[in-house]
Coordinates of C-alpha atoms in Angstrom, one line a residue:
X1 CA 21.1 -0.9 -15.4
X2 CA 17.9 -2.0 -17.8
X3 CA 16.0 -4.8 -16.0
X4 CA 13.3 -6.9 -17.5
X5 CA 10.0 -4.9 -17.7
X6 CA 7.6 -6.5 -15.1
X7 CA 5.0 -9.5 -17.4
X8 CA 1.3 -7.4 -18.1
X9 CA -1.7 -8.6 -18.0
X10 CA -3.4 -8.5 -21.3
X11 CA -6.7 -9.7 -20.3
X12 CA -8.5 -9.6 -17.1
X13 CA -12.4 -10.5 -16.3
X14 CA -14.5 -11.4 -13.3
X15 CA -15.9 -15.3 -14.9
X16 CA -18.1 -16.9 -12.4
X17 CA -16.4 -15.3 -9.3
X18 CA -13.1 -15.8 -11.0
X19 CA -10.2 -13.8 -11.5
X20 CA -8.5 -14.5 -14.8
X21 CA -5.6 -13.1 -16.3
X22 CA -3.7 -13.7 -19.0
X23 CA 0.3 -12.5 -18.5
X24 CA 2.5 -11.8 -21.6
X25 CA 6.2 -13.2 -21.7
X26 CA 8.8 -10.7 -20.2
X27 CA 11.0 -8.7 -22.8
X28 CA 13.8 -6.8 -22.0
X29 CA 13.6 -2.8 -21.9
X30 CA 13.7 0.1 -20.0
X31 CA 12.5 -0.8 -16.8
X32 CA 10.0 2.2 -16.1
X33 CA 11.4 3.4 -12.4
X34 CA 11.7 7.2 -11.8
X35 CA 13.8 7.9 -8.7
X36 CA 11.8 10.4 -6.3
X37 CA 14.9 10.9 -3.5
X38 CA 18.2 9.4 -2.4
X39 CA 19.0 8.1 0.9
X40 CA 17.4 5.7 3.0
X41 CA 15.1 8.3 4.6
X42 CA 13.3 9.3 1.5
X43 CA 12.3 5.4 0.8
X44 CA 8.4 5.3 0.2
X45 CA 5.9 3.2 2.2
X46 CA 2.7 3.7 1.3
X47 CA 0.9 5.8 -1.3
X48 CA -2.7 7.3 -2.0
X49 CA -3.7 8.8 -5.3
X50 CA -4.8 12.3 -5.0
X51 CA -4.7 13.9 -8.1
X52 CA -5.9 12.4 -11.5
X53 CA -6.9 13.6 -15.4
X54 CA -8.7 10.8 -16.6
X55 CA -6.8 7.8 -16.3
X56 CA -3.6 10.0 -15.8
X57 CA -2.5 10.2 -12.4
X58 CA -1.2 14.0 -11.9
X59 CA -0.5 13.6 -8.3
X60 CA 0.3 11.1 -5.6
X61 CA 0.5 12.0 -1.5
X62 CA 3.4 9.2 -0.4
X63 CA 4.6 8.4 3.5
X64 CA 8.0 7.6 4.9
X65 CA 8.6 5.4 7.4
X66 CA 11.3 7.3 9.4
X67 CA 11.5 7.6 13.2
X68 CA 13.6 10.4 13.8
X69 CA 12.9 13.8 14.4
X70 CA 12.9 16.0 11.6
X71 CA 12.9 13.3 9.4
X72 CA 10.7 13.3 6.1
X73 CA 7.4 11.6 6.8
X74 CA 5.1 12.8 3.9
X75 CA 5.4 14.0 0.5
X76 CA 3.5 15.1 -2.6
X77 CA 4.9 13.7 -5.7
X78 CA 3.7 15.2 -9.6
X79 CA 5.0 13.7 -12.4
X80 CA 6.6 15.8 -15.1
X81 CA 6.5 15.4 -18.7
X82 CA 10.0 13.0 -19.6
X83 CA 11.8 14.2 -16.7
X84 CA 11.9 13.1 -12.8
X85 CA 9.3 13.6 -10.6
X86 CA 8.8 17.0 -8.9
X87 CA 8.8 15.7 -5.0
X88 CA 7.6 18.2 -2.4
X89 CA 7.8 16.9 1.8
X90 CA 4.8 18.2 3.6
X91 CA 4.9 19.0 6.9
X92 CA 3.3 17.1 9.4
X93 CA 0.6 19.4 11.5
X94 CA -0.3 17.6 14.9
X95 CA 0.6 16.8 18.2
X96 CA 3.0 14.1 17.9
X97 CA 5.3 13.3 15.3
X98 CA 4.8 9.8 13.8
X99 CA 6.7 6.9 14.2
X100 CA 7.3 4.2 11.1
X101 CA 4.0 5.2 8.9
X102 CA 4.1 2.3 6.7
X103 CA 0.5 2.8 4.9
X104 CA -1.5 5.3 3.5
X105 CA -5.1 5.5 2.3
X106 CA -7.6 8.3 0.3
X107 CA -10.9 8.3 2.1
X108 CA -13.2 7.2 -0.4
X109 CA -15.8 9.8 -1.6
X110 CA -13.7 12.7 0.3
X111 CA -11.2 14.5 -1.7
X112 CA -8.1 15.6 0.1
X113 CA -8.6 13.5 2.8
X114 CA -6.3 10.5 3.9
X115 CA -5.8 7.7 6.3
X116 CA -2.1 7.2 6.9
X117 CA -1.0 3.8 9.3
X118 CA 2.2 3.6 11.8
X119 CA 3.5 -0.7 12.1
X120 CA 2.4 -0.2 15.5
X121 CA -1.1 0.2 14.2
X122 CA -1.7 3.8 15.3
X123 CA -3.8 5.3 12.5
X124 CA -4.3 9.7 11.8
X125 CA -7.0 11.1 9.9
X126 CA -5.6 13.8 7.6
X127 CA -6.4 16.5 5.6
X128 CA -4.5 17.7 2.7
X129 CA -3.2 21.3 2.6
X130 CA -1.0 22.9 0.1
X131 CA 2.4 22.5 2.0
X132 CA 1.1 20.4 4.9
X133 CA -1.3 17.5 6.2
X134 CA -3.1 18.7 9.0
X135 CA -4.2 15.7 11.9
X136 CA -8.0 15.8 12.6
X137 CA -8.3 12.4 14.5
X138 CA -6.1 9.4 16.0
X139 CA -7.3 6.3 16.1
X140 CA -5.7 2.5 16.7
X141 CA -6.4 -0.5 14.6
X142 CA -8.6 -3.7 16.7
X143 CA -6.8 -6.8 18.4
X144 CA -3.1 -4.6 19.0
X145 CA -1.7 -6.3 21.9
X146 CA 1.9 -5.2 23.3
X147 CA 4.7 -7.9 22.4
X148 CA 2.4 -9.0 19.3
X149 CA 5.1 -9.1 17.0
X150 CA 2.6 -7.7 14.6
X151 CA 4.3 -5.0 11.8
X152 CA 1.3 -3.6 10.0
X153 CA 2.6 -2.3 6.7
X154 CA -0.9 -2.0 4.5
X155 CA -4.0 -0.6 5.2
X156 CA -6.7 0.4 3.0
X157 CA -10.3 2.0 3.1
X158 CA -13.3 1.0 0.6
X159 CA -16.9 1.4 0.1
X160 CA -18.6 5.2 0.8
X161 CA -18.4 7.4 4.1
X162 CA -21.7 6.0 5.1
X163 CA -20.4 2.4 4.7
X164 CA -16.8 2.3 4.8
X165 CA -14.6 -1.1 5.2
X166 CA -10.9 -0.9 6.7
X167 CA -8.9 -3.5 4.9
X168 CA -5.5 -3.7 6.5
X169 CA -2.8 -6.3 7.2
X170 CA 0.8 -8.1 8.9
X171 CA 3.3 -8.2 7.1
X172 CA 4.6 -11.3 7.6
X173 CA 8.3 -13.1 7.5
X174 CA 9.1 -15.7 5.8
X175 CA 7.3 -18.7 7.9
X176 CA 5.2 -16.7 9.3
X177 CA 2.4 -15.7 7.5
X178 CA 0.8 -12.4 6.6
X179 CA -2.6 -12.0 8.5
X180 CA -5.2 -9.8 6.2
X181 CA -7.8 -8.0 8.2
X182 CA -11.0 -6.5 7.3
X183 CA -13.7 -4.7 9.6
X184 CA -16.8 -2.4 9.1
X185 CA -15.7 1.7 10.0
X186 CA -18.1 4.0 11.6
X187 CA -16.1 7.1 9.6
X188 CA -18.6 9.7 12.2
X189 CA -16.7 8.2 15.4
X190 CA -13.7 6.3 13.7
X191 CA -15.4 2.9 15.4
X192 CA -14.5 -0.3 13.7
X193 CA -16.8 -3.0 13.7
X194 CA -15.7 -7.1 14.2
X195 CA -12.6 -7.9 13.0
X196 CA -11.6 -10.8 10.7
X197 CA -9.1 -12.1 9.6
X198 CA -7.1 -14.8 6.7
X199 CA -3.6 -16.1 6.6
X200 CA -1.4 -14.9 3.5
X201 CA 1.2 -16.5 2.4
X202 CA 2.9 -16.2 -1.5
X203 CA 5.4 -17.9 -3.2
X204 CA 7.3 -15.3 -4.5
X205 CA 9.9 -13.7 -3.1
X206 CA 11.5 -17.1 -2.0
X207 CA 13.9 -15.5 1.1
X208 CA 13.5 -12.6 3.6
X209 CA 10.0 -12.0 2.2
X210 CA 7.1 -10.1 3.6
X211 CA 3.9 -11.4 2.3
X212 CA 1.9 -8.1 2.3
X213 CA 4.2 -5.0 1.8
X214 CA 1.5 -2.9 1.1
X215 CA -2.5 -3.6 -0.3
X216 CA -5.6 -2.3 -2.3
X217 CA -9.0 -3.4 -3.1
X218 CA -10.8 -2.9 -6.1
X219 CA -14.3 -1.6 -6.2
X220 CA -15.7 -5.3 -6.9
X221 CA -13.4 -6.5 -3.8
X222 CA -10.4 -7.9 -5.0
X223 CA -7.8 -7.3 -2.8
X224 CA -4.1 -7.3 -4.7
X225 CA -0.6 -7.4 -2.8
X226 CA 2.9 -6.4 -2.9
X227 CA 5.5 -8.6 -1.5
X228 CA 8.9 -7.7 -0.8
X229 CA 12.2 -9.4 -0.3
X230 CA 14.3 -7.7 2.3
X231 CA 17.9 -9.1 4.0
X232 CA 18.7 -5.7 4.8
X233 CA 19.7 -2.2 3.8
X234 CA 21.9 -2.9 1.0
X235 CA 19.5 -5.2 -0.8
X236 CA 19.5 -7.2 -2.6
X237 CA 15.6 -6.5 -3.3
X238 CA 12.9 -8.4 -5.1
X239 CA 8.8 -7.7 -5.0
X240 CA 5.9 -9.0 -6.8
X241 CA 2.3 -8.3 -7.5
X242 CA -0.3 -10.9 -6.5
X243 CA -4.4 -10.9 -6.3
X244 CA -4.9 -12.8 -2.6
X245 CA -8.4 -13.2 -2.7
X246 CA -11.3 -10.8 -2.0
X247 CA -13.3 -8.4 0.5
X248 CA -17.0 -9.8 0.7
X249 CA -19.1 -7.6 2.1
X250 CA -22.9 -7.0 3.0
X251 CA -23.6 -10.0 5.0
X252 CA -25.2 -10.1 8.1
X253 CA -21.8 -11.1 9.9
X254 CA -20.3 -7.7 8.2
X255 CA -16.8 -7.6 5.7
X256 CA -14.9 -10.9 5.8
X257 CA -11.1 -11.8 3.8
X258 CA -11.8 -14.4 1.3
X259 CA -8.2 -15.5 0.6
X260 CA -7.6 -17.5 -2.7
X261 CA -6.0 -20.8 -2.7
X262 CA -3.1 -19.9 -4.2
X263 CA -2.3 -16.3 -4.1
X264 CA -2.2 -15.3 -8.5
X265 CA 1.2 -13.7 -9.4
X266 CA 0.2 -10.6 -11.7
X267 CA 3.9 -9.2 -12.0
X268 CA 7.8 -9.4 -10.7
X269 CA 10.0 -6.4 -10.2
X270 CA 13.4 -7.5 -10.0
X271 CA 16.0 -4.9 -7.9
X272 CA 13.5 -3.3 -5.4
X273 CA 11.7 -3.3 -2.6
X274 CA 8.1 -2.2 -3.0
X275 CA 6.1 -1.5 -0.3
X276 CA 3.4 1.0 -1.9
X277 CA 0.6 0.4 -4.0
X278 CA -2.4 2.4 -4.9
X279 CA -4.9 2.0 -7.5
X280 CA -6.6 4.1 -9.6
X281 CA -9.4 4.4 -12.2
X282 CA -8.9 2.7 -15.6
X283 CA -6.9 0.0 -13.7
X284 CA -3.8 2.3 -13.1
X285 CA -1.4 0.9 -10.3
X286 CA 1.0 3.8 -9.0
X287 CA 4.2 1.8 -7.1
X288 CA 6.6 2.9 -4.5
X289 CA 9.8 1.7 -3.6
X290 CA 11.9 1.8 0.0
X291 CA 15.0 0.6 -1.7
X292 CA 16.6 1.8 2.2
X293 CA 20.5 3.0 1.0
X294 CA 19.1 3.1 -2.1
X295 CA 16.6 5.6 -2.0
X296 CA 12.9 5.5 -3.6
X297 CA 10.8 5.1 -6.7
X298 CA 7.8 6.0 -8.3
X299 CA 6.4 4.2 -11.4
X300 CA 2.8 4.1 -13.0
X301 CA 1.3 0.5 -14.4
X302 CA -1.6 -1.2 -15.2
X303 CA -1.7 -4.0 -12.5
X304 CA -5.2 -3.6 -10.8
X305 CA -8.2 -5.6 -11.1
X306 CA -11.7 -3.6 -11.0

């Protein structure tokens, strides 16, 4: 069924510490969704960019949240010229088989190297092999306590190895806000500085929503969103694209969230569920979809603010 194509920015600049964007009216077409597997186990939940010619993205490293065993958990996906996605699973190389990995991150300045995220906020260092991802190191995200509540679907690095910061968030429900996190990484002994933190909350999805569904931060420190609408496995799904505020960083009290006052809606995607979002150069967004019966998506867009 066409759907109208999510609104574009047509003009974004940093003014005076401001994000400004100017959004085009939505027209109906095609709406730009490229199905990468069927079934609620090959849903995608977070997403890294791994592969790019220019401002083509060639190849993306996705993760599945599935618990079971045998289960998909990650997969390469390459697009292919007017066809559907070629989508390869990995196998998973390490002690223990993950539970729920709801986010995924490259590791800035270190090619074929990832960070991928469990809700429980279990993290694994990975590296990238042909037909695999290989665990180097586990580590666990600051302030998880048992009976929390907390479901951490988005987490993000930025910055260089020397100076990395670990961006990373709650999802949220409804009344209860999403909490975005940011802390200073020691990337030699996976040590994370203090943590901070900022309440998220967005206006769009109106029911079942989750505030952060996934996250990335721009190289200037804008940190945009996905938000999902979710009442259960059968849909139905709505998302949107928002810019929350911003990562500061380089003051004496180390990385700090810097949330907007009101969270600025880039684009809607009627009829799924996305809860992957990765940015690339020349302001490229790649999206994923955990559409649960439905399966998962892939698309590529220009969302991102540098």
């Amino acid at each position: 069924m066409n759907r109208p194509r999510a609104r574009r920015p047509l003009a974004a600049a940093l003014l005076s510490g401001l994000f400004v964007v100017t959004l085009a009216t939505a027209a109906p077409a095609e709406d730009g969704w490229a199905q990468t597997g069927t079934g609620i186990t090959a849903g995608i939940s977070g997403i890294a960019v791994t592969g790019q010619d220019g401002a083509v993205i060639t190849e993306t490293v996705v993760v599945h949240d599935n618990k079971r065993t045998g289960q998909p958990r990650v997969s390469r996906i390459r697009p292919t010229p007017g066809g559907a996605p070629q989508v390869d699973v990995l196998r998973w190389d390490g002690e223990r088989e993950p539970v729920d990995l709801e986010a995924l991150s490259a590791v800035p300045g270190v090619p074929g190297e990832l960070v991928a995220l469990e809700s429980s906020g279990r993290g694994y260092h990975l590296r990238l092999a042909d037909d695999a991802v290989r665990v180097l190191r586990e580590f666990t995200v600051p302030g998880v306590e048992a009976g929390s509540g907390h479901n951490h679907e988005a987490f993000h690095l930025t910055g260089t190895p020397g100076r990395l910061t670990a961006v990373w968030a709650h999802r949220g429900q409804d009344d209860d806000p999403a909490l975005l996190y940011t802390a200073a990484l020691d990337w030699r002994t996976l040590t994370f500085g203090t943590r901070r933190s900022a309440e998220i909350r967005v206006s769009f999805p109106t029911t079942h929503v989750r505030h952060i569904s996934d996250l990335a931060v721009s190289p200037s420190g804008w940190v945009t969103v996905t938000s999902a609408s979710d009442p259960g496995d059968d849909g139905p799904f709505d998302s949107a694209v928002h810019v929350v505020g911003r990562v500061l960083t380089g003051g004496p009290d180390g990385p700090r969230p810097v949330p907007r006052a009101r969270p600025l809606r880039l684009a809607v995607f009627p009829g799924h569920k996305i809860e992957a979002l990765a940015c690339a150069s020349a302001a490229r967004a790649v999206l994923g979809t955990d559409d649960e019966n439905a399966g998962g998506s892939w698309r590529v867009t220009s969302l991102c603010p540098r």
